[in-house]
XYZ file of N, CA, C and O in Angstrom:
616
model
N -16.120 -37.455 22.033
C -15.773 -36.492 23.050
C -14.564 -35.696 22.560
O -13.641 -36.236 21.976
N -14.597 -34.386 22.820
C -13.477 -33.508 22.485
C -12.875 -32.956 23.766
O -13.589 -32.619 24.705
N -11.584 -32.858 23.772
C -10.841 -32.292 24.890
C -10.031 -31.122 24.340
O -9.233 -31.291 23.418
N -10.276 -29.914 24.873
C -9.624 -28.717 24.358
C -9.063 -27.870 25.490
O -9.632 -27.806 26.564
N -7.975 -27.171 25.174
C -7.539 -26.065 25.999
C -8.507 -24.927 25.698
O -9.160 -24.919 24.656
N -8.626 -23.967 26.573
C -9.591 -22.889 26.377
C -8.953 -21.673 25.708
O -9.317 -21.301 24.597
N -7.974 -21.069 26.360
C -7.334 -19.864 25.823
C -6.473 -20.202 24.614
O -5.628 -21.088 24.673
N -6.719 -19.488 23.543
C -5.943 -19.684 22.333
C -6.437 -20.820 21.463
O -5.925 -21.020 20.362
N -7.411 -21.584 21.932
C -7.991 -22.669 21.142
C -9.487 -22.408 20.936
O -9.978 -22.442 19.812
N -10.193 -22.128 22.010
C -11.626 -21.824 21.946
C -11.836 -20.308 21.929
O -12.617 -19.784 21.149
N -11.151 -19.620 22.815
C -11.300 -18.165 22.952
C -9.922 -17.501 22.909
O -8.970 -17.989 23.505
N -9.861 -16.387 22.196
C -8.656 -15.564 22.185
C -8.844 -14.478 23.239
O -9.593 -13.529 23.036
N -8.177 -14.629 24.355
C -8.314 -13.692 25.470
C -7.038 -12.875 25.677
O -6.852 -12.272 26.739
N -6.182 -12.847 24.679
C -4.894 -12.178 24.825
C -5.040 -10.694 25.161
O -4.362 -10.182 26.048
N -5.940 -9.987 24.473
C -6.104 -8.553 24.744
C -6.630 -8.322 26.157
O -6.162 -7.423 26.861
N -7.573 -9.142 26.585
C -8.108 -9.014 27.947
C -7.034 -9.310 28.981
O -6.898 -8.599 29.977
N -6.249 -10.343 28.767
C -5.197 -10.708 29.720
C -4.139 -9.610 29.807
O -3.669 -9.276 30.901
N -3.768 -9.036 28.664
C -2.767 -7.966 28.659
C -3.271 -6.735 29.406
O -2.533 -6.128 30.188
N -4.521 -6.378 29.185
C -5.084 -5.208 29.861
C -5.305 -5.482 31.341
O -5.051 -4.626 32.193
N -5.743 -6.684 31.668
C -5.935 -7.063 33.063
C -4.606 -7.044 33.816
O -4.512 -6.501 34.920
N -3.562 -7.618 33.226
C -2.246 -7.634 33.865
C -1.731 -6.205 34.053
O -1.184 -5.872 35.103
N -1.932 -5.370 33.049
C -1.514 -3.965 33.146
C -2.225 -3.290 34.321
O -1.605 -2.596 35.122
N -3.530 -3.506 34.433
C -4.298 -2.930 35.536
C -3.826 -3.417 36.893
O -3.788 -2.646 37.859
N -3.446 -4.681 36.965
C -2.951 -5.243 38.234
C -1.676 -4.561 38.698
O -1.533 -4.240 39.874
N -0.744 -4.368 37.796
C 0.555 -3.847 38.211
C 0.588 -2.324 38.319
O 1.486 -1.780 38.972
N -0.389 -1.638 37.731
C -0.405 -0.168 37.791
C -1.513 0.375 38.671
O -1.540 1.569 38.959
N -2.444 -0.478 39.085
C -3.632 -0.065 39.841
C -4.464 0.958 39.064
O -5.115 1.817 39.652
N -4.437 0.866 37.748
C -5.247 1.727 36.889
C -6.367 0.906 36.274
O -6.179 -0.254 35.938
N -7.523 1.530 36.121
C -8.655 0.867 35.470
C -8.722 1.330 34.025
O -9.352 2.324 33.709
N -8.030 0.618 33.156
C -8.037 0.926 31.728
C -8.984 -0.049 31.033
O -9.072 -1.212 31.424
N -9.645 0.427 30.009
C -10.587 -0.415 29.283
C -10.207 -0.584 27.822
O -10.943 -1.176 27.048
N -9.039 -0.067 27.444
C -8.586 -0.183 26.069
C -7.059 -0.209 26.054
O -6.418 0.512 26.818
N -6.501 -1.016 25.181
C -5.043 -1.129 25.106
C -4.374 0.153 24.643
O -3.179 0.346 24.876
N -5.125 1.055 24.024
C -4.545 2.345 23.628
C -4.212 3.195 24.847
O -3.488 4.181 24.725
N -4.722 2.823 26.011
C -4.442 3.547 27.253
C -3.152 3.071 27.919
O -2.750 3.616 28.944
N -2.512 2.063 27.369
C -1.263 1.543 27.936
C -0.071 2.264 27.299
O -0.205 2.862 26.230
N 1.095 2.204 27.928
C 2.274 2.899 27.386
C 2.696 2.385 26.004
O 2.410 1.232 25.652
N 3.404 3.209 25.309
C 3.918 2.872 23.985
C 4.721 1.572 24.029
O 5.593 1.402 24.872
N 4.410 0.656 23.140
C 5.136 -0.598 23.018
C 4.679 -1.706 23.945
O 5.054 -2.864 23.752
N 3.861 -1.372 24.957
C 3.441 -2.394 25.924
C 2.714 -3.545 25.235
O 3.082 -4.716 25.395
N 1.671 -3.227 24.486
C 0.842 -4.261 23.853
C 1.665 -5.068 22.854
O 1.573 -6.289 22.807
N 2.478 -4.420 22.052
C 3.270 -5.120 21.055
C 4.225 -6.119 21.715
O 4.357 -7.260 21.275
N 4.884 -5.676 22.772
C 5.835 -6.541 23.472
C 5.116 -7.676 24.191
O 5.573 -8.827 24.173
N 3.987 -7.379 24.806
C 3.194 -8.394 25.489
C 2.743 -9.459 24.488
O 2.902 -10.653 24.718
N 2.186 -9.022 23.375
C 1.662 -9.941 22.358
C 2.783 -10.801 21.778
O 2.608 -12.005 21.583
N 3.920 -10.209 21.505
C 5.037 -10.929 20.894
C 5.549 -12.059 21.791
O 5.995 -13.096 21.297
N 5.504 -11.873 23.107
C 6.110 -12.836 24.037
C 5.124 -13.642 24.864
O 5.539 -14.482 25.658
N 3.847 -13.424 24.696
C 2.833 -14.085 25.514
C 2.935 -15.613 25.449
O 2.659 -16.309 26.415
N 3.319 -16.141 24.305
C 3.350 -17.597 24.140
C 4.260 -18.285 25.151
O 4.122 -19.477 25.413
N 5.160 -17.535 25.760
C 6.074 -18.104 26.746
C 5.423 -18.304 28.113
O 5.908 -19.094 28.918
N 4.340 -17.565 28.370
C 3.700 -17.592 29.691
C 2.814 -18.811 29.862
O 2.175 -19.261 28.919
N 2.719 -19.278 31.084
C 1.807 -20.369 31.403
C 0.775 -19.922 32.446
O -0.298 -19.525 32.082
N 1.088 -19.964 33.733
C 0.065 -19.653 34.735
C -0.187 -18.148 34.874
O 0.686 -17.313 34.597
N -1.389 -17.814 35.297
C -1.828 -16.424 35.416
C -0.929 -15.591 36.326
O -0.712 -14.407 36.063
N -0.398 -16.170 37.373
C 0.445 -15.421 38.298
C 1.704 -14.864 37.653
O 2.252 -13.861 38.113
N 2.149 -15.489 36.561
C 3.347 -15.012 35.872
C 3.066 -13.802 34.988
O 3.992 -13.124 34.552
N 1.805 -13.516 34.707
C 1.466 -12.375 33.863
C 1.868 -11.052 34.514
O 2.204 -10.099 33.807
N 1.831 -10.960 35.831
C 2.105 -9.692 36.497
C 3.565 -9.260 36.389
O 3.826 -8.131 35.953
N 4.545 -10.093 36.743
C 5.922 -9.646 36.549
C 6.246 -9.434 35.061
O 7.002 -8.529 34.711
N 5.636 -10.239 34.203
C 5.843 -10.056 32.765
C 5.266 -8.719 32.306
O 5.904 -7.995 31.536
N 4.075 -8.352 32.782
C 3.477 -7.062 32.417
C 4.350 -5.907 32.898
O 4.534 -4.923 32.172
N 4.888 -6.007 34.100
C 5.797 -4.965 34.599
C 6.998 -4.819 33.683
O 7.420 -3.704 33.363
N 7.552 -5.938 33.257
C 8.687 -5.911 32.346
C 8.303 -5.251 31.015
O 9.064 -4.448 30.460
N 7.112 -5.566 30.499
C 6.646 -4.979 29.240
C 6.459 -3.467 29.371
O 6.765 -2.716 28.440
N 5.967 -3.013 30.520
C 5.813 -1.570 30.759
C 7.185 -0.894 30.714
O 7.357 0.148 30.089
N 8.165 -1.506 31.373
C 9.508 -0.928 31.452
C 10.253 -0.971 30.115
O 11.077 -0.105 29.840
N 9.964 -1.966 29.289
C 10.761 -2.192 28.088
C 10.046 -1.954 26.764
O 10.689 -1.967 25.714
N 8.741 -1.743 26.802
C 7.972 -1.615 25.570
C 8.408 -0.483 24.670
O 8.474 -0.640 23.448
N 8.732 0.662 25.246
C 9.132 1.803 24.422
C 10.566 1.662 23.909
O 10.946 2.296 22.926
N 11.366 0.812 24.564
C 12.762 0.617 24.146
C 12.852 -0.257 22.898
O 13.563 0.073 21.958
N 12.143 -1.394 22.931
C 12.196 -2.327 21.807
C 10.944 -3.211 21.817
O 10.976 -4.324 22.351
N 9.849 -2.723 21.231
C 8.597 -3.493 21.265
C 8.630 -4.761 20.416
O 7.710 -5.571 20.481
N 9.706 -4.963 19.658
C 9.807 -6.170 18.832
C 10.715 -7.224 19.459
O 10.936 -8.280 18.873
N 11.204 -6.969 20.660
C 12.129 -7.908 21.303
C 11.449 -9.248 21.573
O 10.322 -9.308 22.071
N 12.141 -10.308 21.251
C 11.661 -11.665 21.498
C 12.485 -12.266 22.631
O 13.698 -12.413 22.513
N 11.818 -12.575 23.737
C 12.492 -13.191 24.879
C 12.708 -14.683 24.644
O 11.930 -15.326 23.946
N 13.713 -15.212 25.288
C 13.857 -16.667 25.362
C 13.063 -17.123 26.586
O 12.734 -16.320 27.466
N 12.802 -18.403 26.649
C 12.086 -18.930 27.815
C 12.898 -18.681 29.081
O 12.339 -18.317 30.124
N 14.194 -18.833 29.013
C 15.061 -18.608 30.176
C 14.981 -17.149 30.639
O 14.951 -16.879 31.838
N 14.953 -16.206 29.699
C 14.834 -14.791 30.066
C 13.504 -14.523 30.773
O 13.456 -13.792 31.761
N 12.437 -15.124 30.267
C 11.139 -14.953 30.923
C 11.185 -15.523 32.340
O 10.700 -14.893 33.279
N 11.767 -16.683 32.516
C 11.851 -17.293 33.848
C 12.629 -16.371 34.795
O 12.278 -16.233 35.958
N 13.664 -15.732 34.311
C 14.434 -14.804 35.142
C 13.574 -13.613 35.562
O 13.649 -13.169 36.710
N 12.779 -13.100 34.666
C 11.872 -11.977 34.981
C 10.903 -12.395 36.073
O 10.706 -11.688 37.060
N 10.297 -13.554 35.917
C 9.305 -14.036 36.879
C 9.951 -14.328 38.231
O 9.405 -13.991 39.282
N 11.113 -14.917 38.224
C 11.780 -15.301 39.470
C 12.315 -14.111 40.256
O 12.581 -14.227 41.446
N 12.442 -12.957 39.626
C 12.936 -11.764 40.323
C 11.864 -11.103 41.187
O 12.184 -10.298 42.046
N 10.614 -11.447 40.987
C 9.555 -10.814 41.763
C 9.579 -11.297 43.212
O 9.924 -12.447 43.485
N 9.219 -10.401 44.115
C 9.173 -10.765 45.528
C 7.759 -11.132 45.975
O 7.567 -11.603 47.083
N 6.782 -10.915 45.110
C 5.386 -11.231 45.436
C 5.162 -12.722 45.202
O 5.452 -13.233 44.111
N 4.660 -13.448 46.194
C 4.449 -14.886 46.038
C 3.477 -15.210 44.893
O 2.553 -14.442 44.608
N 3.706 -16.345 44.263
C 2.905 -16.780 43.124
C 1.404 -16.783 43.428
O 0.604 -16.274 42.644
N 1.009 -17.354 44.557
C -0.424 -17.431 44.890
C -1.042 -16.050 45.031
O -2.184 -15.820 44.630
N -0.301 -15.120 45.589
C -0.796 -13.748 45.733
C -0.957 -13.081 44.371
O -1.940 -12.379 44.120
N 0.016 -13.291 43.484
C -0.077 -12.725 42.132
C -1.274 -13.298 41.386
O -2.014 -12.574 40.709
N -1.474 -14.598 41.511
C -2.588 -15.254 40.836
C -3.925 -14.740 41.363
O -4.830 -14.412 40.585
N -4.052 -14.646 42.673
C -5.296 -14.144 43.273
C -5.574 -12.713 42.814
O -6.716 -12.354 42.519
N -4.534 -11.909 42.757
C -4.705 -10.517 42.323
C -5.150 -10.444 40.860
O -6.010 -9.642 40.498
N -4.561 -11.278 40.010
C -4.933 -11.304 38.592
C -6.415 -11.644 38.429
O -7.141 -10.953 37.720
N -6.875 -12.692 39.109
C -8.273 -13.104 38.970
C -9.230 -12.115 39.632
O -10.321 -11.867 39.128
N -8.822 -11.522 40.742
C -9.663 -10.517 41.401
C -9.830 -9.282 40.512
O -10.918 -8.711 40.414
N -8.741 -8.888 39.871
C -8.808 -7.733 38.974
C -9.686 -8.028 37.760
O -10.435 -7.172 37.299
N -9.619 -9.264 37.262
C -10.478 -9.673 36.144
C -11.944 -9.573 36.553
O -12.775 -9.067 35.804
N -12.265 -10.029 37.746
C -13.642 -9.955 38.247
C -14.088 -8.509 38.377
O -15.207 -8.157 37.968
N -13.217 -7.668 38.908
C -13.530 -6.250 39.063
C -13.775 -5.591 37.698
O -14.711 -4.813 37.530
N -12.935 -5.914 36.728
C -13.083 -5.384 35.371
C -14.450 -5.776 34.819
O -15.193 -4.932 34.300
N -14.795 -7.061 34.943
C -16.079 -7.550 34.429
C -17.246 -6.842 35.119
O -18.218 -6.454 34.467
N -17.167 -6.672 36.428
C -18.253 -6.028 37.171
C -18.423 -4.560 36.774
O -19.539 -4.062 36.713
N -17.325 -3.860 36.495
C -17.391 -2.437 36.133
C -17.787 -2.200 34.689
O -18.434 -1.194 34.386
N -17.384 -3.110 33.793
C -17.632 -2.872 32.382
C -17.720 -4.204 31.624
O -16.826 -4.537 30.843
N -18.803 -4.963 31.829
C -18.890 -6.285 31.192
C -18.873 -6.228 29.662
O -18.306 -7.106 29.022
N -19.481 -5.198 29.081
C -19.502 -5.105 27.624
C -18.081 -5.001 27.068
O -17.723 -5.652 26.089
N -17.270 -4.176 27.704
C -15.897 -4.003 27.241
C -15.071 -5.262 27.483
O -14.249 -5.651 26.664
N -15.310 -5.907 28.629
C -14.592 -7.148 28.940
C -14.867 -8.204 27.870
O -13.945 -8.834 27.360
N -16.142 -8.378 27.520
C -16.473 -9.340 26.466
C -15.849 -8.935 25.139
O -15.374 -9.778 24.383
N -15.842 -7.634 24.829
C -15.297 -7.157 23.557
C -13.800 -7.418 23.435
O -13.274 -7.520 22.322
N -13.114 -7.527 24.545
C -11.676 -7.808 24.521
C -11.372 -9.282 24.252
O -10.217 -9.658 24.068
N -12.389 -10.107 24.264
C -12.261 -11.532 23.991
C -12.939 -11.836 22.659
O -13.897 -11.178 22.283
N -12.453 -12.841 21.973
C -13.083 -13.255 20.722
C -12.974 -14.763 20.577
O -12.138 -15.398 21.236
N -13.801 -15.308 19.718
C -13.768 -16.753 19.499
C -12.690 -17.101 18.486
O -12.325 -16.302 17.643
N -12.185 -18.291 18.607
C -11.220 -18.830 17.645
C -12.039 -19.622 16.622
O -12.805 -20.517 16.998
N -11.884 -19.259 15.395
C -12.661 -19.914 14.336
C -11.736 -20.752 13.445
O -10.561 -20.427 13.304
N -12.286 -21.811 12.893
C -13.690 -22.220 12.813
C -14.142 -23.128 13.951
O -15.276 -23.577 13.977
N -13.287 -23.350 14.945
C -13.617 -24.323 15.991
C -14.874 -23.968 16.773
O -15.692 -24.829 17.066
N -15.053 -22.694 17.109
C -16.227 -22.314 17.906
C -17.523 -22.505 17.136
O -18.515 -22.961 17.694
N -17.508 -22.172 15.862
C -18.701 -22.388 15.039
C -19.034 -23.871 14.978
O -20.193 -24.268 15.131
N -18.033 -24.690 14.792
C -18.253 -26.139 14.746
C -18.858 -26.642 16.062
O -19.821 -27.420 16.059
N -18.318 -26.197 17.172
C -18.827 -26.644 18.474
C -20.266 -26.175 18.703
O -21.076 -26.903 19.277
N -20.577 -24.941 18.266
C -21.961 -24.453 18.397
C -22.919 -25.281 17.538
O -24.056 -25.510 17.925
N -22.471 -25.687 16.379
C -23.316 -26.455 15.457
C -23.467 -27.912 15.875
O -24.319 -28.619 15.331
N -22.669 -28.366 16.815
C -22.705 -29.768 17.260
C -22.763 -29.862 18.788
O -21.850 -30.409 19.421
N -23.844 -29.365 19.385
C -23.938 -29.392 20.852
C -24.052 -30.803 21.433
O -23.888 -30.987 22.628
N -24.303 -31.776 20.583
C -24.431 -33.155 21.067
C -23.078 -33.776 21.407
O -23.003 -34.805 22.084
N -22.009 -33.167 20.961
C -20.672 -33.710 21.209
C -20.207 -33.308 22.611
O -20.155 -32.122 22.930
N -19.894 -34.281 23.449
C -19.374 -33.937 24.781
C -18.061 -33.163 24.662
O -17.217 -33.464 23.824
N -17.907 -32.176 25.507
C -16.745 -31.304 25.449
C -16.154 -31.150 26.842
O -16.870 -30.898 27.808
N -14.856 -31.286 26.940
C -14.132 -31.057 28.183
C -13.124 -29.953 27.914
O -12.375 -30.007 26.934
N -13.119 -28.939 28.764
C -12.186 -27.832 28.632
C -11.125 -27.915 29.720
O -11.457 -28.112 30.889
N -9.886 -27.730 29.328
C -8.772 -27.666 30.276
C -8.235 -26.247 30.240
O -7.977 -25.709 29.161
N -8.085 -25.642 31.405
C -7.618 -24.261 31.411
C -7.088 -23.865 32.775
O -7.471 -24.449 33.788
N -6.232 -22.856 32.776
C -5.807 -22.212 34.011
C -6.692 -21.017 34.329
O -6.573 -20.429 35.391
N -7.547 -20.644 33.376
C -8.436 -19.501 33.578
C -9.433 -19.841 34.682
O -9.855 -20.992 34.818
N -9.833 -18.834 35.448
C -10.784 -19.089 36.522
C -12.137 -19.534 35.962
O -12.570 -19.104 34.894
N -12.786 -20.426 36.688
C -14.019 -21.072 36.243
C -15.134 -20.066 35.938
O -15.876 -20.236 34.973
N -15.241 -19.019 36.734
C -16.286 -18.015 36.511
C -16.106 -17.357 35.148
O -17.067 -17.210 34.381
N -14.887 -16.960 34.815
C -14.628 -16.308 33.527
C -14.915 -17.254 32.367
O -15.486 -16.843 31.350
N -14.552 -18.525 32.504
C -14.828 -19.507 31.453
C -16.337 -19.620 31.244
O -16.818 -19.608 30.114
N -17.095 -19.711 32.332
C -18.547 -19.801 32.233
C -19.146 -18.558 31.571
O -20.045 -18.669 30.724
N -18.666 -17.395 31.948
C -19.167 -16.141 31.365
C -18.902 -16.112 29.852
O -19.773 -15.748 29.068
N -17.694 -16.476 29.464
C -17.335 -16.435 28.056
C -18.103 -17.489 27.245
O -18.572 -17.206 26.146
N -18.241 -18.685 27.789
C -18.987 -19.739 27.081
C -20.455 -19.338 26.911
O -21.041 -19.545 25.847
N -21.032 -18.740 27.926
C -22.429 -18.282 27.827
C -22.570 -17.153 26.821
O -23.544 -17.083 26.080
N -21.599 -16.268 26.805
C -21.657 -15.105 25.906
C -21.503 -15.507 24.439
O -22.230 -15.012 23.586
N -20.556 -16.390 24.160
C -20.296 -16.766 22.780
C -21.119 -17.958 22.357
O -21.291 -18.273 21.254
């Protein structure tokens, strides 16, 4: 039996998460990271490893929008990220619900693009496909519907 985290181990969903978070905080329906402000993607990618739950992506995305053009190479400390998240007035559960609802909306409007923003992590995915007899348990904060869609697609 194998036990794996999903994001960053089985599937690389960083581009989708960055675009989804951007859409949540701007109310814009973008389908490509080139549609985001200068430095947003670079800053998001550089600091994403600090984030844990989906609800924290929204205040972090707002910060990346505000700061991306100033210094897209800035590396936050964990304490700095916690300060960014704690400054938001939107409750965690509301932020999380909005993130997942926006992901669903994105998938419904443009499933091909949504899938294209995700990719498999290799060689682990190839190995798992070649050995379907091995029981697999996935641990993730990602919503169950998205995990099912991605597993079926890849």
